[in-house]
CSV table of C-alpha atoms in Angstrom, one decimal:
chain,number,residue,atom,x,y,z
A,47,UNK,CA,-2.4,133.1,22.2
A,48,UNK,CA,-0.7,133.5,25.5
A,49,UNK,CA,-1.1,130.5,27.8
A,50,UNK,CA,-0.4,130.7,31.5
A,51,UNK,CA,2.0,128.1,32.8
A,52,UNK,CA,2.9,127.1,36.3
A,53,UNK,CA,6.7,126.9,36.6
A,54,UNK,CA,8.1,129.4,39.1
A,55,UNK,CA,11.8,129.1,39.4
A,56,UNK,CA,12.8,132.7,38.7
A,57,UNK,CA,13.3,132.3,34.9
A,58,UNK,CA,13.1,135.3,32.6
A,59,UNK,CA,10.7,133.5,30.3
A,60,UNK,CA,8.8,131.5,32.8
A,61,UNK,CA,6.2,130.4,30.3
A,62,UNK,CA,8.8,128.4,28.2
A,63,UNK,CA,8.6,125.6,30.8
A,64,UNK,CA,5.6,123.7,31.9
A,65,UNK,CA,5.2,121.1,34.6
A,66,UNK,CA,4.0,117.6,34.2
A,67,UNK,CA,0.9,118.5,36.0
A,68,UNK,CA,0.2,121.3,33.6
A,69,UNK,CA,0.5,119.0,30.7
A,70,UNK,CA,-1.8,116.4,32.3
A,71,UNK,CA,-4.4,119.1,32.7
A,72,UNK,CA,-4.1,120.3,29.1
A,73,UNK,CA,-4.2,116.9,27.3
A,74,UNK,CA,-7.6,117.7,25.8
A,75,UNK,CA,-6.8,121.2,24.8
A,76,UNK,CA,-7.1,121.4,21.0
A,77,UNK,CA,-4.7,124.4,20.9
A,78,UNK,CA,-1.9,122.4,22.3
A,79,UNK,CA,0.1,119.7,20.7
A,80,UNK,CA,2.5,117.6,22.7
A,81,UNK,CA,5.6,116.3,20.9
A,82,UNK,CA,8.0,113.6,22.1
A,83,UNK,CA,11.6,113.5,20.9
A,84,UNK,CA,14.0,111.0,22.2
A,85,UNK,CA,17.4,109.5,21.6
A,86,UNK,CA,16.0,105.9,22.0
A,87,UNK,CA,13.5,105.4,19.2
A,88,UNK,CA,11.8,102.6,21.2
A,89,UNK,CA,10.6,104.9,23.9
A,90,UNK,CA,7.7,106.6,22.1
A,91,UNK,CA,6.2,103.4,20.7
A,92,UNK,CA,6.6,101.7,24.0
A,93,UNK,CA,4.3,104.2,25.7
A,94,UNK,CA,3.9,108.0,25.5
A,95,UNK,CA,1.7,110.8,26.9
A,96,UNK,CA,-1.8,110.4,25.5
A,97,UNK,CA,-2.2,112.5,22.4
A,98,UNK,CA,1.5,113.1,21.9
A,99,UNK,CA,3.1,112.7,18.5
A,100,UNK,CA,6.6,111.7,17.8
A,101,UNK,CA,9.2,113.9,16.1
A,102,UNK,CA,12.4,111.9,15.5
A,103,UNK,CA,15.5,114.0,15.2
A,104,UNK,CA,17.0,111.8,12.5
A,105,UNK,CA,13.9,110.9,10.5
A,106,UNK,CA,12.0,114.1,10.7
A,107,UNK,CA,14.3,117.0,11.3
A,108,UNK,CA,17.4,116.3,9.2
A,109,UNK,CA,17.8,116.7,5.5
A,110,UNK,CA,18.2,113.1,4.0
A,111,UNK,CA,21.1,114.0,1.8
A,112,UNK,CA,22.8,117.2,2.9
A,113,UNK,CA,24.1,117.6,6.4
A,114,UNK,CA,21.5,120.3,7.3
A,115,UNK,CA,18.0,120.6,8.6
A,116,UNK,CA,14.8,120.2,6.7
A,117,UNK,CA,13.8,123.1,4.5
A,118,UNK,CA,10.7,125.2,4.7
A,119,UNK,CA,8.6,122.9,2.5
A,120,UNK,CA,9.6,119.8,4.5
A,121,UNK,CA,8.9,121.6,7.8
A,122,UNK,CA,5.4,122.6,6.6
A,123,UNK,CA,4.8,119.0,5.6
A,124,UNK,CA,5.8,117.8,9.0
A,125,UNK,CA,3.8,120.4,10.8
A,126,UNK,CA,0.8,119.7,8.6
A,127,UNK,CA,1.1,116.0,9.3
A,128,UNK,CA,1.0,116.5,13.0
A,129,UNK,CA,-2.0,118.7,12.7
A,130,UNK,CA,-0.6,122.0,14.0
A,131,UNK,CA,-1.0,125.6,12.8
A,132,UNK,CA,1.4,128.5,13.5
A,133,UNK,CA,-0.9,129.3,16.4
A,134,UNK,CA,-0.6,125.9,18.1
A,135,UNK,CA,1.3,125.8,21.3
A,136,UNK,CA,3.8,123.0,21.0
A,137,UNK,CA,5.1,121.3,24.1
A,138,UNK,CA,8.2,119.1,23.7
A,139,UNK,CA,9.4,116.4,26.1
A,140,UNK,CA,11.7,113.5,25.8
A,141,UNK,CA,14.5,111.4,27.4
A,142,UNK,CA,17.9,112.5,28.7
A,143,UNK,CA,16.6,115.5,30.6
A,144,UNK,CA,14.9,116.8,27.5
A,145,UNK,CA,18.1,117.1,25.5
A,146,UNK,CA,16.4,116.0,22.3
A,147,UNK,CA,13.3,117.8,23.1
A,148,UNK,CA,15.3,121.0,23.2
A,149,UNK,CA,16.9,120.1,19.9
A,150,UNK,CA,13.5,119.6,18.3
A,151,UNK,CA,12.3,122.9,19.8
A,152,UNK,CA,15.4,124.7,18.4
A,153,UNK,CA,14.6,123.4,14.9
A,154,UNK,CA,11.0,124.4,15.2
A,155,UNK,CA,12.1,127.9,16.1
A,156,UNK,CA,14.4,128.1,13.1
A,157,UNK,CA,11.1,128.3,11.2
A,158,UNK,CA,9.7,130.9,13.6
A,159,UNK,CA,7.3,128.6,15.3
A,160,UNK,CA,8.1,130.2,18.7
A,161,UNK,CA,4.9,129.2,20.4
A,162,UNK,CA,6.9,126.4,22.1
A,163,UNK,CA,7.5,125.0,25.5
A,164,UNK,CA,9.4,122.2,27.3
A,165,UNK,CA,7.8,119.9,29.8
A,166,UNK,CA,10.2,120.2,32.7
A,167,UNK,CA,11.7,116.9,33.7
A,168,UNK,CA,10.7,115.3,30.5
A,169,UNK,CA,9.7,111.7,30.1
A,170,UNK,CA,11.5,110.5,33.2
A,171,UNK,CA,9.6,112.8,35.5
A,172,UNK,CA,6.3,111.8,33.9
A,173,UNK,CA,7.1,108.1,34.5
A,174,UNK,CA,8.4,108.6,38.0
A,175,UNK,CA,5.2,110.3,38.9
A,176,UNK,CA,3.4,107.2,37.7
A,177,UNK,CA,1.4,109.1,35.1
A,178,UNK,CA,-0.3,107.2,32.4
A,179,UNK,CA,1.5,106.3,29.2
A,180,UNK,CA,-0.4,104.9,26.2
A,181,UNK,CA,0.7,103.0,23.1
A,182,UNK,CA,-2.1,104.2,20.8
A,183,UNK,CA,-0.7,106.6,18.2
A,184,UNK,CA,-3.0,109.6,17.8
A,185,UNK,CA,-4.2,110.7,14.4
A,186,UNK,CA,-4.8,114.4,13.7
A,187,UNK,CA,-6.4,115.9,10.8
A,188,UNK,CA,-3.8,117.3,8.5
A,189,UNK,CA,-3.5,121.0,8.4
A,190,UNK,CA,-2.1,123.4,5.7
A,191,UNK,CA,0.7,124.8,7.8
A,192,UNK,CA,2.3,127.8,6.2
A,193,UNK,CA,5.6,128.8,7.8
A,194,UNK,CA,6.1,132.6,8.4
A,195,UNK,CA,9.3,132.6,6.4
A,196,UNK,CA,12.1,130.4,5.1
A,197,UNK,CA,14.3,128.8,7.7
A,198,UNK,CA,16.0,131.5,9.8
A,199,UNK,CA,19.7,130.6,10.0
A,200,UNK,CA,20.8,133.9,11.5
A,201,UNK,CA,19.1,134.4,14.9
A,202,UNK,CA,19.7,131.1,16.7
A,203,UNK,CA,22.2,129.4,14.5
A,204,UNK,CA,25.8,129.8,13.8
A,205,UNK,CA,28.0,128.5,11.1
A,206,UNK,CA,31.8,128.0,11.0
A,207,UNK,CA,32.4,131.4,9.4
A,208,UNK,CA,30.6,133.1,12.2
A,209,UNK,CA,32.4,131.1,14.8
A,210,UNK,CA,35.8,132.0,13.3
A,211,UNK,CA,34.7,135.7,13.3
A,212,UNK,CA,33.5,135.3,16.9
A,213,UNK,CA,36.7,133.9,18.2
A,214,UNK,CA,38.7,136.5,16.3
A,215,UNK,CA,36.7,139.1,18.2
A,216,UNK,CA,37.2,137.2,21.4
A,217,UNK,CA,33.5,136.8,22.0
A,218,UNK,CA,32.1,134.1,24.2
A,219,UNK,CA,32.0,130.5,23.3
A,220,UNK,CA,30.5,127.8,25.5
A,221,UNK,CA,31.6,124.2,25.0
A,222,UNK,CA,29.1,121.8,26.6
A,223,UNK,CA,30.9,118.5,26.0
A,224,UNK,CA,32.6,116.4,28.6
A,225,UNK,CA,35.9,117.5,30.0
A,226,UNK,CA,37.9,114.7,28.2
A,227,UNK,CA,36.4,115.8,24.9
A,228,UNK,CA,37.1,119.4,25.7
A,229,UNK,CA,40.7,118.7,26.6
A,230,UNK,CA,41.2,116.6,23.5
A,231,UNK,CA,41.7,113.3,25.3
A,232,UNK,CA,38.8,111.8,23.4
A,233,UNK,CA,38.7,112.4,19.7
A,234,UNK,CA,36.2,109.9,18.5
A,235,UNK,CA,34.3,106.8,19.6
A,236,UNK,CA,35.9,103.5,18.6
A,237,UNK,CA,35.2,102.5,15.0
A,238,UNK,CA,33.3,105.7,14.3
A,239,UNK,CA,36.0,108.0,13.0
A,240,UNK,CA,33.5,109.6,10.7
A,241,UNK,CA,31.9,111.1,13.8
A,242,UNK,CA,35.2,111.9,15.4
A,243,UNK,CA,37.8,114.5,14.8
A,244,UNK,CA,41.4,114.6,13.5
A,245,UNK,CA,42.3,117.0,16.2
A,246,UNK,CA,40.9,116.7,19.6
A,247,UNK,CA,40.5,119.8,21.8
A,248,UNK,CA,38.2,122.8,21.7
A,249,UNK,CA,37.6,126.1,19.9
A,250,UNK,CA,40.1,128.6,21.3
A,251,UNK,CA,38.7,130.8,24.0
A,252,UNK,CA,35.8,128.5,24.8
A,253,UNK,CA,34.8,127.8,28.4
A,254,UNK,CA,33.7,124.3,29.3
A,255,UNK,CA,30.6,123.2,31.3
A,256,UNK,CA,28.9,119.9,30.4
A,257,UNK,CA,25.3,120.4,29.3
A,258,UNK,CA,23.9,118.2,32.1
A,259,UNK,CA,25.1,120.7,34.7
A,260,UNK,CA,22.0,122.7,34.0
A,261,UNK,CA,19.7,119.8,34.9
A,262,UNK,CA,18.8,118.2,38.2
A,263,UNK,CA,18.8,114.4,38.8
A,264,UNK,CA,15.1,114.2,38.0
A,265,UNK,CA,15.7,115.9,34.6
A,266,UNK,CA,14.2,119.2,35.5
A,267,UNK,CA,16.2,122.4,35.0
A,268,UNK,CA,17.9,124.0,37.9
A,269,UNK,CA,16.5,127.2,39.3
A,270,UNK,CA,17.4,130.6,37.8
A,271,UNK,CA,19.6,131.4,40.8
A,272,UNK,CA,21.5,128.1,40.5
A,273,UNK,CA,22.0,128.6,36.8
A,274,UNK,CA,23.2,132.2,37.3
A,275,UNK,CA,25.7,131.0,39.8
A,276,UNK,CA,27.2,128.6,37.2
A,277,UNK,CA,26.9,130.5,33.9
A,278,UNK,CA,27.0,134.1,35.0
A,279,UNK,CA,29.2,134.0,38.1
A,280,UNK,CA,31.5,131.1,37.5
A,281,UNK,CA,31.8,131.1,33.7
A,282,UNK,CA,31.4,134.9,33.3
A,283,UNK,CA,28.8,134.6,30.6
A,284,UNK,CA,26.7,137.8,30.9
A,285,UNK,CA,23.2,138.5,29.6
A,286,UNK,CA,24.5,141.1,27.2
A,287,UNK,CA,27.2,138.8,25.7
A,288,UNK,CA,27.0,137.4,22.2
A,289,UNK,CA,27.4,133.7,22.9
A,290,UNK,CA,27.8,130.7,20.7
A,291,UNK,CA,27.3,127.3,22.2
A,292,UNK,CA,28.5,124.0,20.7
A,293,UNK,CA,29.1,120.3,21.5
A,294,UNK,CA,29.9,117.5,19.1
A,295,UNK,CA,27.1,117.8,16.5
A,296,UNK,CA,24.9,120.5,18.1
A,297,UNK,CA,22.6,118.2,20.0
A,298,UNK,CA,23.7,118.7,23.6
A,299,UNK,CA,24.3,122.4,23.0
A,300,UNK,CA,20.6,122.9,22.0
A,301,UNK,CA,19.8,122.1,25.7
A,302,UNK,CA,22.2,124.8,26.8
A,303,UNK,CA,21.0,127.2,24.1
A,304,UNK,CA,17.4,126.8,25.5
A,305,UNK,CA,18.6,127.3,29.0
A,306,UNK,CA,20.6,130.5,28.3
A,307,UNK,CA,18.1,132.1,25.9
A,308,UNK,CA,14.9,131.4,27.7
A,309,UNK,CA,15.6,130.5,31.3
A,310,UNK,CA,18.3,133.1,31.8
A,311,UNK,CA,16.9,135.4,29.1
A,312,UNK,CA,20.2,136.0,27.3
A,313,UNK,CA,19.3,137.7,24.1
A,314,UNK,CA,22.2,136.7,21.8
A,315,UNK,CA,22.7,133.0,21.9
A,316,UNK,CA,23.3,130.9,18.9
A,317,UNK,CA,23.9,127.1,18.5
A,318,UNK,CA,26.7,126.1,16.3
A,319,UNK,CA,25.3,122.8,15.0
A,320,UNK,CA,28.3,121.9,12.9
A,321,UNK,CA,30.0,121.9,16.3
A,322,UNK,CA,33.3,120.2,17.1
A,323,UNK,CA,32.9,117.4,14.6
A,324,UNK,CA,33.1,120.0,11.9
A,325,UNK,CA,35.6,122.3,13.6
A,326,UNK,CA,38.1,119.6,14.6
A,327,UNK,CA,38.3,118.4,11.0
A,328,UNK,CA,38.4,121.7,9.3
A,329,UNK,CA,41.5,122.8,7.4
A,330,UNK,CA,43.2,126.0,8.7
A,331,UNK,CA,41.2,126.7,11.8
A,332,UNK,CA,42.9,127.0,15.3
A,333,UNK,CA,42.2,124.6,18.2
A,334,UNK,CA,43.3,124.6,21.8
A,335,UNK,CA,44.0,121.8,24.1
A,336,UNK,CA,44.2,122.0,27.9
B,263,UNK,CA,35.1,78.0,7.4
B,264,UNK,CA,33.0,81.2,7.7
B,265,UNK,CA,31.9,82.1,11.1
B,266,UNK,CA,28.3,81.4,11.9
B,267,UNK,CA,26.3,82.7,14.9
B,268,UNK,CA,24.8,80.4,17.5
B,269,UNK,CA,21.6,79.0,15.9
B,270,UNK,CA,19.1,80.8,18.1
B,271,UNK,CA,20.8,84.2,17.5
B,272,UNK,CA,21.1,83.5,13.7
B,273,UNK,CA,17.4,82.7,13.5
B,274,UNK,CA,16.4,85.9,15.2
B,275,UNK,CA,18.8,88.0,13.1
B,276,UNK,CA,17.2,86.4,10.0
B,277,UNK,CA,13.8,87.4,11.2
B,278,UNK,CA,14.8,91.0,11.9
B,279,UNK,CA,16.6,91.3,8.6
B,280,UNK,CA,13.3,90.6,6.8
B,281,UNK,CA,11.6,93.4,8.6
B,282,UNK,CA,11.2,96.5,6.3
B,283,UNK,CA,8.6,98.4,8.3
B,284,UNK,CA,10.1,100.6,11.0
B,285,UNK,CA,7.1,100.3,13.3
B,286,UNK,CA,7.1,96.5,13.0
B,287,UNK,CA,10.8,96.5,14.0
B,288,UNK,CA,10.2,98.7,17.0
B,289,UNK,CA,7.2,96.5,18.1
B,290,UNK,CA,9.5,93.5,17.9
B,291,UNK,CA,12.2,95.3,19.9
B,292,UNK,CA,9.7,96.5,22.5
B,293,UNK,CA,8.5,92.9,22.8
B,294,UNK,CA,12.0,91.9,23.7
B,295,UNK,CA,12.5,94.8,26.1
B,296,UNK,CA,9.4,93.6,27.9
B,297,UNK,CA,11.2,90.3,28.3
B,298,UNK,CA,14.2,91.8,30.0
B,299,UNK,CA,14.8,90.5,33.5
B,300,UNK,CA,17.3,92.1,35.9
B,301,UNK,CA,20.1,89.7,36.8
B,302,UNK,CA,19.7,88.0,40.1
B,303,UNK,CA,21.7,89.2,43.1
B,304,UNK,CA,23.2,85.7,43.4
B,305,UNK,CA,25.0,86.6,40.2
B,306,UNK,CA,25.6,90.3,40.5
B,307,UNK,CA,26.3,90.6,44.2
B,308,UNK,CA,25.3,93.7,46.1
B,309,UNK,CA,25.6,97.2,44.6
B,310,UNK,CA,27.6,99.1,43.7
B,311,UNK,CA,28.7,96.7,40.9
B,312,UNK,CA,32.3,96.6,40.1
B,313,UNK,CA,33.5,98.7,37.2
B,314,UNK,CA,34.7,95.6,35.4
B,315,UNK,CA,31.1,94.5,34.8
B,316,UNK,CA,30.0,97.8,33.4
B,317,UNK,CA,29.4,98.0,29.6
B,318,UNK,CA,31.7,100.7,28.2
B,319,UNK,CA,30.1,103.5,26.2
B,320,UNK,CA,26.6,102.5,27.3
B,321,UNK,CA,24.7,105.5,28.5
B,322,UNK,CA,21.9,103.3,29.8
B,323,UNK,CA,24.3,102.0,32.5
B,324,UNK,CA,24.3,98.4,31.5
B,325,UNK,CA,26.3,95.7,33.3
B,326,UNK,CA,27.0,92.2,32.1
B,327,UNK,CA,28.0,89.0,33.8
B,328,UNK,CA,28.7,85.5,32.5
B,329,UNK,CA,28.6,82.1,34.2
B,330,UNK,CA,29.8,78.8,32.9
B,331,UNK,CA,27.5,75.8,33.0
B,332,UNK,CA,28.7,72.3,33.9
B,333,UNK,CA,28.7,71.4,30.2
B,334,UNK,CA,31.0,74.2,29.3
B,335,UNK,CA,28.4,76.4,27.7
B,336,UNK,CA,27.9,80.0,28.9
B,337,UNK,CA,25.0,81.9,30.4
B,338,UNK,CA,24.7,85.7,30.3
B,339,UNK,CA,23.1,88.0,32.8
B,340,UNK,CA,22.4,91.7,32.5
B,341,UNK,CA,21.4,94.7,34.5
B,342,UNK,CA,20.2,97.9,32.8
B,343,UNK,CA,20.0,100.6,35.4
B,344,UNK,CA,18.4,103.3,33.2
B,345,UNK,CA,14.7,102.7,33.3
B,346,UNK,CA,14.5,104.4,29.9
B,347,UNK,CA,17.2,102.2,28.4
B,348,UNK,CA,14.7,100.2,26.3
B,349,UNK,CA,17.1,99.4,23.5
B,350,UNK,CA,19.7,98.1,26.0
B,351,UNK,CA,17.0,96.0,27.7
B,352,UNK,CA,15.8,94.6,24.4
B,353,UNK,CA,19.4,93.6,23.4
B,354,UNK,CA,20.1,92.2,26.9
B,355,UNK,CA,17.0,90.0,26.7
B,356,UNK,CA,17.9,88.9,23.2
B,357,UNK,CA,21.4,87.9,24.1
B,358,UNK,CA,20.3,86.2,27.3
B,359,UNK,CA,17.9,84.1,25.4
B,360,UNK,CA,19.9,83.4,22.2
B,361,UNK,CA,23.4,83.1,23.6
B,362,UNK,CA,22.9,81.3,26.9
B,363,UNK,CA,23.7,77.7,26.4
B,364,UNK,CA,26.2,78.4,23.6
B,365,UNK,CA,29.8,77.4,23.6
B,366,UNK,CA,32.4,80.1,24.0
B,367,UNK,CA,33.8,79.2,20.6
B,368,UNK,CA,30.5,80.1,19.1
B,369,UNK,CA,30.4,83.5,20.8
B,370,UNK,CA,34.0,84.7,20.6
B,371,UNK,CA,33.7,86.2,17.1
B,372,UNK,CA,30.4,87.9,17.3
B,373,UNK,CA,30.3,90.9,15.1
B,374,UNK,CA,28.8,93.7,17.1
B,375,UNK,CA,28.3,96.1,14.2
B,376,UNK,CA,26.4,93.5,12.2
B,377,UNK,CA,24.3,92.3,15.1
B,378,UNK,CA,23.3,95.8,16.2
B,379,UNK,CA,22.5,96.9,12.7
B,380,UNK,CA,20.4,93.8,11.9
B,381,UNK,CA,18.4,94.2,15.0
B,382,UNK,CA,18.0,97.9,15.3
B,383,UNK,CA,18.4,99.1,11.7
B,384,UNK,CA,21.1,101.3,10.4
B,385,UNK,CA,19.6,104.7,11.2
B,386,UNK,CA,20.8,105.2,14.7
B,387,UNK,CA,22.8,107.9,16.5
B,388,UNK,CA,26.4,107.2,17.3
B,389,UNK,CA,26.0,107.2,21.1
B,390,UNK,CA,23.2,104.7,21.1
B,391,UNK,CA,25.0,102.5,18.6
B,392,UNK,CA,28.2,102.5,20.7
B,393,UNK,CA,26.3,101.5,23.8
B,394,UNK,CA,24.6,98.6,22.1
B,395,UNK,CA,27.7,97.4,20.5
B,396,UNK,CA,29.4,97.5,23.9
B,397,UNK,CA,26.8,95.0,25.2
B,398,UNK,CA,27.6,92.6,22.4
B,399,UNK,CA,31.3,93.1,22.9
B,400,UNK,CA,31.1,92.2,26.6
B,401,UNK,CA,29.6,88.8,25.8
B,402,UNK,CA,32.3,88.2,23.3
B,403,UNK,CA,35.0,89.3,25.8
B,404,UNK,CA,33.6,86.8,28.4
B,405,UNK,CA,33.8,84.0,25.8
B,406,UNK,CA,37.4,84.9,25.0
B,407,UNK,CA,38.2,85.0,28.7
B,408,UNK,CA,36.9,81.4,29.2
B,409,UNK,CA,38.8,80.1,26.2
B,410,UNK,CA,42.0,81.8,27.3
B,411,UNK,CA,41.7,80.1,30.7
B,412,UNK,CA,41.3,76.7,29.1
B,413,UNK,CA,44.3,77.3,26.9
B,414,UNK,CA,46.5,78.3,29.8
B,415,UNK,CA,45.4,75.7,32.3
């Protein structure tokens, strides 16, 4: 079911973003489910949009044992728990300019639940507009969600083998970490070598633009023209390019994936969720430092 | 002799350690985040705050100050600039309450990993963990600074 939305910033897929006002007007719509995903797990219980459910990236989206995402059965269980069907329009929002909301949306789309949107500006904008937050957790009747197919690891996701093939073919790579990480000046956070890398740097051929460049101060995405100036003109990433985006563990890069794919309409964009924590520790793959 | 935390902090850590239910833990932390009070300008001075007071690795833009009471115990004061930095606010409120009035000897060996894990649980992202540990480490650093001054005076 197509739902009209109200963002008009020149995007290719305008309907992938909705405004805070639009969400406020659709809180009672039974065909819409609002989902909050944050980095700080205290935010949702401290107050959330009325009717919103929480999807936690660690608890709900990751496999508990293998470094991978949940499988089809687990996704169906999650979707059933939050009372959605494949026809439900799911609107994601969260902290950090919707960084984690985009990550959650990306995972949902791995299961072909593409009826998804992001609330532009996220939680911050909602709060700054003094809109109501509630502490009551909603309960929805469980559904029997049946995913269209097994998890699709081809369309929007890249693994290390594809990245190696990609760089061999000199295709486009976008590294959205900070410049010190990109240059190899930072290899890991103190006392967390397990989330760091043996070799700092970046994947050869990658261009660097921190993920937050795509966002304004208020957490909203920049306009299409502003994004084109950065990603198309400055970084020379064209709409027809086959692009892989990455960061440290694939979380920041999902924000960039969303922006390239839906706001700029780039057709071939994949998120390498193993990202640099995997690459920088792999045996026999090249790196660059600059 | 094994290191023991200041009594007020130890008591609170013991309470948190008993919590098994995630929602209950979050409710407790939100309770503490509601108790957070921005440090007074008589302590912080005007903005912008000097870099030396900024908590390293904290994405919630937390700042920490310490002052010494006449009895030689310390007080701690925090500012968390990010309005969504609830975890940083909760921890700041906890440390303000449980460490203020303690001697620097009692604070100089705080174990940031242990404190953050006991309060927030072990399932946290790296970035958030680093920021929260940074807040604890700042209080420890201030205590060490005071002790070093006494040693060299």
